[in-house]
Structures are given as structure tokens and as C-alpha cells.
CSV table of C-alpha atoms and ligand atoms in Angstrom, one decimal:
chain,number,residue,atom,x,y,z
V,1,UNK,CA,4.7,-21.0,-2.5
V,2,UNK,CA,4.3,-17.6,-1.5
V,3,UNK,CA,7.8,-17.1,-0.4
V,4,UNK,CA,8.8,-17.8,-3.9
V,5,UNK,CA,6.6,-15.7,-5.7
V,6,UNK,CA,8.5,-12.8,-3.0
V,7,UNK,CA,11.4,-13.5,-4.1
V,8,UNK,CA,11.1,-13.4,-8.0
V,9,UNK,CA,9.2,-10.0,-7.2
V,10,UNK,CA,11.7,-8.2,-5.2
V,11,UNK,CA,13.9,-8.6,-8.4
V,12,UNK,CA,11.3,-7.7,-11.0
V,13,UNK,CA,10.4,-4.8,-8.9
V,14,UNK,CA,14.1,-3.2,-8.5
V,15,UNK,CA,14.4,-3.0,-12.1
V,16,UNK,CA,11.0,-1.7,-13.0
V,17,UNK,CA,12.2,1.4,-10.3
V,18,UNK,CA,15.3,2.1,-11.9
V,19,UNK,CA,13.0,2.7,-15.2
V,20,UNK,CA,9.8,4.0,-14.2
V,21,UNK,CA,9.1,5.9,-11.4
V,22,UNK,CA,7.9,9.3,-12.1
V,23,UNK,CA,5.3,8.1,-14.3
V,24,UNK,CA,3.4,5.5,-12.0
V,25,UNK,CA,3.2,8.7,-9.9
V,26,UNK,CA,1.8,10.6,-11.9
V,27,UNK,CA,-1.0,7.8,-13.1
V,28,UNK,CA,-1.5,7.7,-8.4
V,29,UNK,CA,-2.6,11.6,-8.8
V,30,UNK,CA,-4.8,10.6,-11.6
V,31,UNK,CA,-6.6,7.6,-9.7
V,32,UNK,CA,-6.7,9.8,-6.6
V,33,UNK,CA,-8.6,12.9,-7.9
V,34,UNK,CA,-11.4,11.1,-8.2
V,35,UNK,CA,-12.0,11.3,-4.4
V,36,UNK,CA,-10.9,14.6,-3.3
V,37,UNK,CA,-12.2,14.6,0.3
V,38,UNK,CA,-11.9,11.6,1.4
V,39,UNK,CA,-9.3,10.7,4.4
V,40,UNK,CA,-6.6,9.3,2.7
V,41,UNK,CA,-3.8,6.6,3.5
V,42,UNK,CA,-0.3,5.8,1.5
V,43,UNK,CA,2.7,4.7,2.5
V,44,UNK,CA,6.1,6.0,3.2
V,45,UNK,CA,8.3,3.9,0.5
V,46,UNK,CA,11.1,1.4,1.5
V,47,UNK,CA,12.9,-0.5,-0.3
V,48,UNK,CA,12.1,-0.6,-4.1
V,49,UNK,CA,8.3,0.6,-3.7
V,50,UNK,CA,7.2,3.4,-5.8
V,51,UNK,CA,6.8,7.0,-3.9
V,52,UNK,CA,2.9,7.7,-3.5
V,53,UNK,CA,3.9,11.0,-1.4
V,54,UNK,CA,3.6,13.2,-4.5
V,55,UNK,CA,-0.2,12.0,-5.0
V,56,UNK,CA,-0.5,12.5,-1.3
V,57,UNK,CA,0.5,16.0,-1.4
V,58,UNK,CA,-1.5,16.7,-4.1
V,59,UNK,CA,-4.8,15.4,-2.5
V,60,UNK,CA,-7.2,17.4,-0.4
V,61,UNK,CA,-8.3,15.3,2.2
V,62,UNK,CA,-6.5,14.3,5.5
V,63,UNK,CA,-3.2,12.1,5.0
V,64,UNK,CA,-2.2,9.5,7.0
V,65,UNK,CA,0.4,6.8,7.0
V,66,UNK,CA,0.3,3.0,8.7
V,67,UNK,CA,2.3,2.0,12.2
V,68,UNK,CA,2.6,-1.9,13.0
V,69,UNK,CA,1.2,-2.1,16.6
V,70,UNK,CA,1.9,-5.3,16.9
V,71,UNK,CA,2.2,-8.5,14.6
V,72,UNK,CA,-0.5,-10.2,14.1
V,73,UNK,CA,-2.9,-7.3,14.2
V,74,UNK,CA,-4.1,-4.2,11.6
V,75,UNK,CA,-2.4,-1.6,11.3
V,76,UNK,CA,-3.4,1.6,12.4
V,77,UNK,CA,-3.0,4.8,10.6
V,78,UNK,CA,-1.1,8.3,12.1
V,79,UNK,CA,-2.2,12.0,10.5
V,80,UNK,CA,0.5,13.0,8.7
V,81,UNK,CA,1.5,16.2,6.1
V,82,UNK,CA,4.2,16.7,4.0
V,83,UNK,CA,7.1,18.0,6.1
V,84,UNK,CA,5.4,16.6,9.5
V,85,UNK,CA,7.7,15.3,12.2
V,86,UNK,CA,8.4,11.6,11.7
V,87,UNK,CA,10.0,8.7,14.4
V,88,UNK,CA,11.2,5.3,13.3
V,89,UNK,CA,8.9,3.0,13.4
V,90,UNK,CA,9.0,-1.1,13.2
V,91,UNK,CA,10.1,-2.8,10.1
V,92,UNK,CA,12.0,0.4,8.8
V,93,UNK,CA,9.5,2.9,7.8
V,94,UNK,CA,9.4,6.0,9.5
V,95,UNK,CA,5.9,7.2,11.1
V,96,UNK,CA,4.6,10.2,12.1
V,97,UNK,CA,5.5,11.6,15.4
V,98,UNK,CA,1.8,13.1,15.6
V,99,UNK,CA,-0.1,9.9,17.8
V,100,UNK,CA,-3.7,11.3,16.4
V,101,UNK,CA,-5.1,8.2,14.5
V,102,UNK,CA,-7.4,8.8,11.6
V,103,UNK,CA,-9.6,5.9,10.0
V,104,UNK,CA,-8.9,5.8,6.1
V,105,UNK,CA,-11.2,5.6,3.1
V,106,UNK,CA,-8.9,5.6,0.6
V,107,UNK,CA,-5.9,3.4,1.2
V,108,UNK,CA,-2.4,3.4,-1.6
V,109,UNK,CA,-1.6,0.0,-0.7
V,110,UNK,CA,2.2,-1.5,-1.6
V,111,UNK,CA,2.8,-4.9,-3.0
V,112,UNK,CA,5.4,-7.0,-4.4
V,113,UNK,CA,3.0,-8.7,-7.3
V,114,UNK,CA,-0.8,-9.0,-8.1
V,115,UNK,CA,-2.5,-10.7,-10.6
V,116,UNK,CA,-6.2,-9.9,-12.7
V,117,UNK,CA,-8.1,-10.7,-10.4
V,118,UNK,CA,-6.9,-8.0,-8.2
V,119,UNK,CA,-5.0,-10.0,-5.5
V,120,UNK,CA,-1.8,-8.7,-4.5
V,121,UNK,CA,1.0,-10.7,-2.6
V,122,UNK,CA,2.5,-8.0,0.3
V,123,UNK,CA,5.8,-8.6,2.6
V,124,UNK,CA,4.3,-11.7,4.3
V,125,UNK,CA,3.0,-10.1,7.5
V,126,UNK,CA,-1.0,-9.9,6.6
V,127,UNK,CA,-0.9,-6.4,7.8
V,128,UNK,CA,-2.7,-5.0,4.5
V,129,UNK,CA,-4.8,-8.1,4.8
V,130,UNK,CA,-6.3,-7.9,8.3
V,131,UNK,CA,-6.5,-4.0,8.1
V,132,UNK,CA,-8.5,-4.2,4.5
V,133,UNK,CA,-10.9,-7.0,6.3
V,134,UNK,CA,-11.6,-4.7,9.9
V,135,UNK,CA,-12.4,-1.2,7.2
V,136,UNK,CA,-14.3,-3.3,4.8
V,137,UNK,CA,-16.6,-4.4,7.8
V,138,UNK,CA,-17.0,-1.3,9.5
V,139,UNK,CA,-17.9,0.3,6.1
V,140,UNK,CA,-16.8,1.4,2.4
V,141,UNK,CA,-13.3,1.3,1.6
V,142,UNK,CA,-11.2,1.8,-1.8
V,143,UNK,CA,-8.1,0.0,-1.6
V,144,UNK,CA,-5.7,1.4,-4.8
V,145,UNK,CA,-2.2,-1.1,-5.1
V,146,UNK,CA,0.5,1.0,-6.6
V,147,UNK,CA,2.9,-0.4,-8.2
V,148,UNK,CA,4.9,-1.1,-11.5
V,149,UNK,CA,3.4,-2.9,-14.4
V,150,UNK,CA,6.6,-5.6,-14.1
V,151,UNK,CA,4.8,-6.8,-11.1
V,152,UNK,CA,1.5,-8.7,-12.8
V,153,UNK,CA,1.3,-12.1,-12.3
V,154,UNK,CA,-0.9,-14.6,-14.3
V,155,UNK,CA,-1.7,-15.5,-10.8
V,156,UNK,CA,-0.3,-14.6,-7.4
V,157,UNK,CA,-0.4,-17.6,-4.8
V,158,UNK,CA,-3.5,-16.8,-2.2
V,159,UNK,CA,-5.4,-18.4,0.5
V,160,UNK,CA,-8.9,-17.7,2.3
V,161,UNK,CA,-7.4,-14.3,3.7
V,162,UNK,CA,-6.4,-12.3,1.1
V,163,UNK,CA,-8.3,-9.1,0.4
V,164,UNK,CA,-8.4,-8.4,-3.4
V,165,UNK,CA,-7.5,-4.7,-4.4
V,166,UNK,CA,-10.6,-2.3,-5.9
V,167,UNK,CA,-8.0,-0.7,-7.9
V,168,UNK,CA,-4.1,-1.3,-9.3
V,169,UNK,CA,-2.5,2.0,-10.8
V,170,UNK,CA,1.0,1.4,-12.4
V,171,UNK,CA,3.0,3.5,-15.2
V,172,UNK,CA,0.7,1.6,-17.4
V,173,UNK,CA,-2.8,3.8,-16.1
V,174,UNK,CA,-5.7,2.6,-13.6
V,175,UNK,CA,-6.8,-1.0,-13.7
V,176,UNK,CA,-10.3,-1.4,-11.9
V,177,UNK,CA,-11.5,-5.0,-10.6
L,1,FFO,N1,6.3,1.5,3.0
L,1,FFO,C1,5.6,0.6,3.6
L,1,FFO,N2,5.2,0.9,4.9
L,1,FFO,C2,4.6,-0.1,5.6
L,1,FFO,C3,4.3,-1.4,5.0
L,1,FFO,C4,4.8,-1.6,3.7
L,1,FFO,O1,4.6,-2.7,3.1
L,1,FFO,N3,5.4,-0.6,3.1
L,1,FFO,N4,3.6,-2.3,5.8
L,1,FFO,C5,3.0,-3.4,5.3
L,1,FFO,O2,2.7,-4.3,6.0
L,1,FFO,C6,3.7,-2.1,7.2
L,1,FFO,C7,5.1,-2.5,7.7
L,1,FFO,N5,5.2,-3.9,7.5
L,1,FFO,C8,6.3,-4.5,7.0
L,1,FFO,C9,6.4,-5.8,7.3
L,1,FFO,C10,7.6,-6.5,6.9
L,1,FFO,C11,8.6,-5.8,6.2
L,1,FFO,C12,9.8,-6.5,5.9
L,1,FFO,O3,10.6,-6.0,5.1
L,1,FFO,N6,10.1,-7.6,6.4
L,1,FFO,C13,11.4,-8.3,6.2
L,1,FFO,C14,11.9,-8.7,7.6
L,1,FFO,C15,12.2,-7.5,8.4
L,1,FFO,C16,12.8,-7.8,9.7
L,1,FFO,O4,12.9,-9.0,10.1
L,1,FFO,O5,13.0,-6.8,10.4
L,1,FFO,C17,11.2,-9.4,5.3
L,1,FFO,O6,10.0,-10.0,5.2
L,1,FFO,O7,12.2,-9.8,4.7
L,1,FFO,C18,8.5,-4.5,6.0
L,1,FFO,C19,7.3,-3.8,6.4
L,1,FFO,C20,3.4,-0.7,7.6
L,1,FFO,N7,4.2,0.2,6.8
L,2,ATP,N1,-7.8,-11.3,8.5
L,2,ATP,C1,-6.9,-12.2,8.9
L,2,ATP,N2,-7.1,-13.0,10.0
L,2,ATP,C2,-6.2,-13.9,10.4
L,2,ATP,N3,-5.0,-14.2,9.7
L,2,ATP,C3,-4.8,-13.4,8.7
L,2,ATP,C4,-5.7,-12.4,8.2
L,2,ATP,N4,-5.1,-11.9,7.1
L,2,ATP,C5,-3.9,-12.5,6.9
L,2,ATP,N5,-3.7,-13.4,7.8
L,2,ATP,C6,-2.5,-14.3,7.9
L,2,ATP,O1,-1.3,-13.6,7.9
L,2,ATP,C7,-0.3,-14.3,7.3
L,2,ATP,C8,0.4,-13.5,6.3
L,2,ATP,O2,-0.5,-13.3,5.2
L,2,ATP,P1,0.0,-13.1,3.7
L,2,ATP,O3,1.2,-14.0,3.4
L,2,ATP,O4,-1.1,-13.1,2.8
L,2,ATP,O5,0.6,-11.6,3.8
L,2,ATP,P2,0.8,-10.5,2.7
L,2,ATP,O6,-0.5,-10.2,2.0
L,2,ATP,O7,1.9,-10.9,1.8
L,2,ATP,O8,1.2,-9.3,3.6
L,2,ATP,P3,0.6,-7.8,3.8
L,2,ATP,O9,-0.9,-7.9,3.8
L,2,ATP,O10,1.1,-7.4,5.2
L,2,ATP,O11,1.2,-7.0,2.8
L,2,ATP,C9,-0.9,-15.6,6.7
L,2,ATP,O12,-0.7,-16.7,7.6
L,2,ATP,C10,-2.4,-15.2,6.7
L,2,ATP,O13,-3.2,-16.3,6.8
């Protein structure tokens, strides 16, 4: 089920970022200003995702990006800045060289689809799940998917461990749930 849903979304999603890109960004620097200090956490983009380092670079807090210790675990997040040193990492995103780990309150979270309820559906590894579930229990968290508006679903497939989104931001503005 969810495998499907992957698929069908890789393809929506290359077309929406041959159309769109600069202005989802634009709507991420919007959604972000609204929490200045806090330490923040995007992504470096592969594939077809949308860039969130423009809204990164523009916030005021400390940056940091996610490394995949191990499957089947949460991520954990590097300090980064723009320009900082980066390694490959697992998977094919690059990570910061810099080993000093920072605990996020504000995570730009990627996705392939979500729905309006606020669920997203990710790359299949419950990364994004099981690190949303460890920061909610430890305390308050604001998880913000980016992505394009070619990505809602009437409903994504989910199952017991999903964590919902607080926030989607698209070219289309800031969706709250
Ligand atoms: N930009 C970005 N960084 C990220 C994530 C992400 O979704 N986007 N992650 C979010 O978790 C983590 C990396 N996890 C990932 C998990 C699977 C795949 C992926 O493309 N998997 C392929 C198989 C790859 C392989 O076998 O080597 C696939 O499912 O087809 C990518 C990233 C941390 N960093
Ligand atoms: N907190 C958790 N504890 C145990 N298993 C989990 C947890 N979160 C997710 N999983 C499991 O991880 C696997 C992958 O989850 P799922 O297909 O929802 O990934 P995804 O949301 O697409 O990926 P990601 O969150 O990395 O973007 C599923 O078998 C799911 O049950």
C-alpha cells in the first residue's frame, strides 16, 4: 500500500520541482520566522525535494542537518552553517563534517505525500517517524513538512507509527493541523 502511494509521488513530485521551487521557499522563510531562536533542523535536498537551505540561512537560531546512525533507529542531528564542511553520509545526503550534535525544536521535515490530517508518507525508513516520537517525549517540538502542493493526498496510507506534521508549507502558503 505504501509502496504504491511512493511511487505515484516520486512522479507527481518531479514535476511539481520543475515548476515551483523558488516559491515554496520563500512560503519555508515565512513559516520559519515565527520562531527565531529556536535550534533549528532541515534537510540537505536529494532527489526531487524542495531546497529548505535558503530558509535555513535566513533563520537565527542554530542549524542542523540529520545523519542515519543506523537503520532502525532516529536520526540524530549535526550543527551545521551555510558553507560548513560536509562528508557523505548514508543514503546519499551529505552531512556535516562537524560531529557536535544539537537536539532540534523546529524540524523542516521532507516527504513524498501527506494528506489533511497532517500525515505525511517519507522514503520508507521511519527515520522521521521514530525521531518525531523520541523529541515529542522528551518535550515540545514543531515539525513543518515542506513540500509541493502536487503532493496532497485525500489520504496517505498510515499505520499506529506515524507521527502527523504540526505544520505543511508548500508554494501554496502554511497549512496548520
Ligand atoms: N534530504 C534528506 N535527507 C535525509 C532524509 C531525507 O528523507 N531527505 N532522511 C529521511 O529519512 C534521512 C536519510 N534517509 C533516507 C532513507 C532512504 C532513502 C532512499 O532514497 N532510499 C532508497 C534506497 C536507497 C538505497 O538502497 O541505498 C529507496 O527507498 O528507494 C533516502 C534517504 C536523513 N537525511
Ligand atoms: N517509533 C517507531 N517504533 C518502531 N517502529 C517504527 C517507528 N516508527 C516507524 N516505525 C516502522 O518503520 C517502518 C517504516 O515506516 P514508514 O513506512 O511509515 O516510513 P516513512 O514515514 O515513509 O519514512 P520516514 O519517516 O523515514 O520518512 C515501518 O515498519 C514502521 O512501522
Amino acid at each position: 500500500m505504501k509502496e504504491a502511494a511512493r511511487q505515484a509521488a516520486f512522479a507527481t513530485r518531479k514535476l511539481a520541482h520543475a515548476r515551483d521551487e523558488g516559491a515554496a521557499s520563500s512560503a519555508l522563510t515565512q513559516a520559519l520566522a515565527a520562531y527565531p531562536d529556536q535550534p533549528l533542523a532541515g534537510y540537505w535536498p536529494i532527489r526531487t525535494e524542495p531546497d529548505p537551505r535558503p530558509a535555513m540561512t535566513a533563520h537565527h537560531g542554530p542549524l542542523c542537518l540529520p545523519v542515519v546512525v543506523v537503520p532502525g533507529q532516529p536520526l540524530v542531528f549535526r550543527r551545521w552553517h551555510p558553507g560548513a564542511a560536509m562528508e557523505p553520509g548514508a543514503f546519499g545526503a551529505p552531512i556535516p563534517q562537524d560531529k557536535t550534535e544539537i537536539t532540534p525544536q523546529i524540524l523542516i521535515v521532507p516527504l513524498l505525500a501527506f494528506d489533511a490530517r497532517g500525515y505525511r508518507l517519507g522514503y520508507g525508513g521511519g527515520f522521521y517517524d521514530r525521531t518525531l516520537q523520541a523529541l515529542r517525549a522528551a518535550g515540545p517540538v514543531i515539525a513543518i513538512g515542506f513540500t509541493y502542493g502536487a503532493q496532497e493526498r485525500t489520504e496517505v496510507p498510515t499505520d499506529a507509527t506515524d507521527q502527523p506534521l504540526d505544520f505543511i508549507v508548500t508554494e501554496a502558503g502554511i497549512r496548520a493541523f
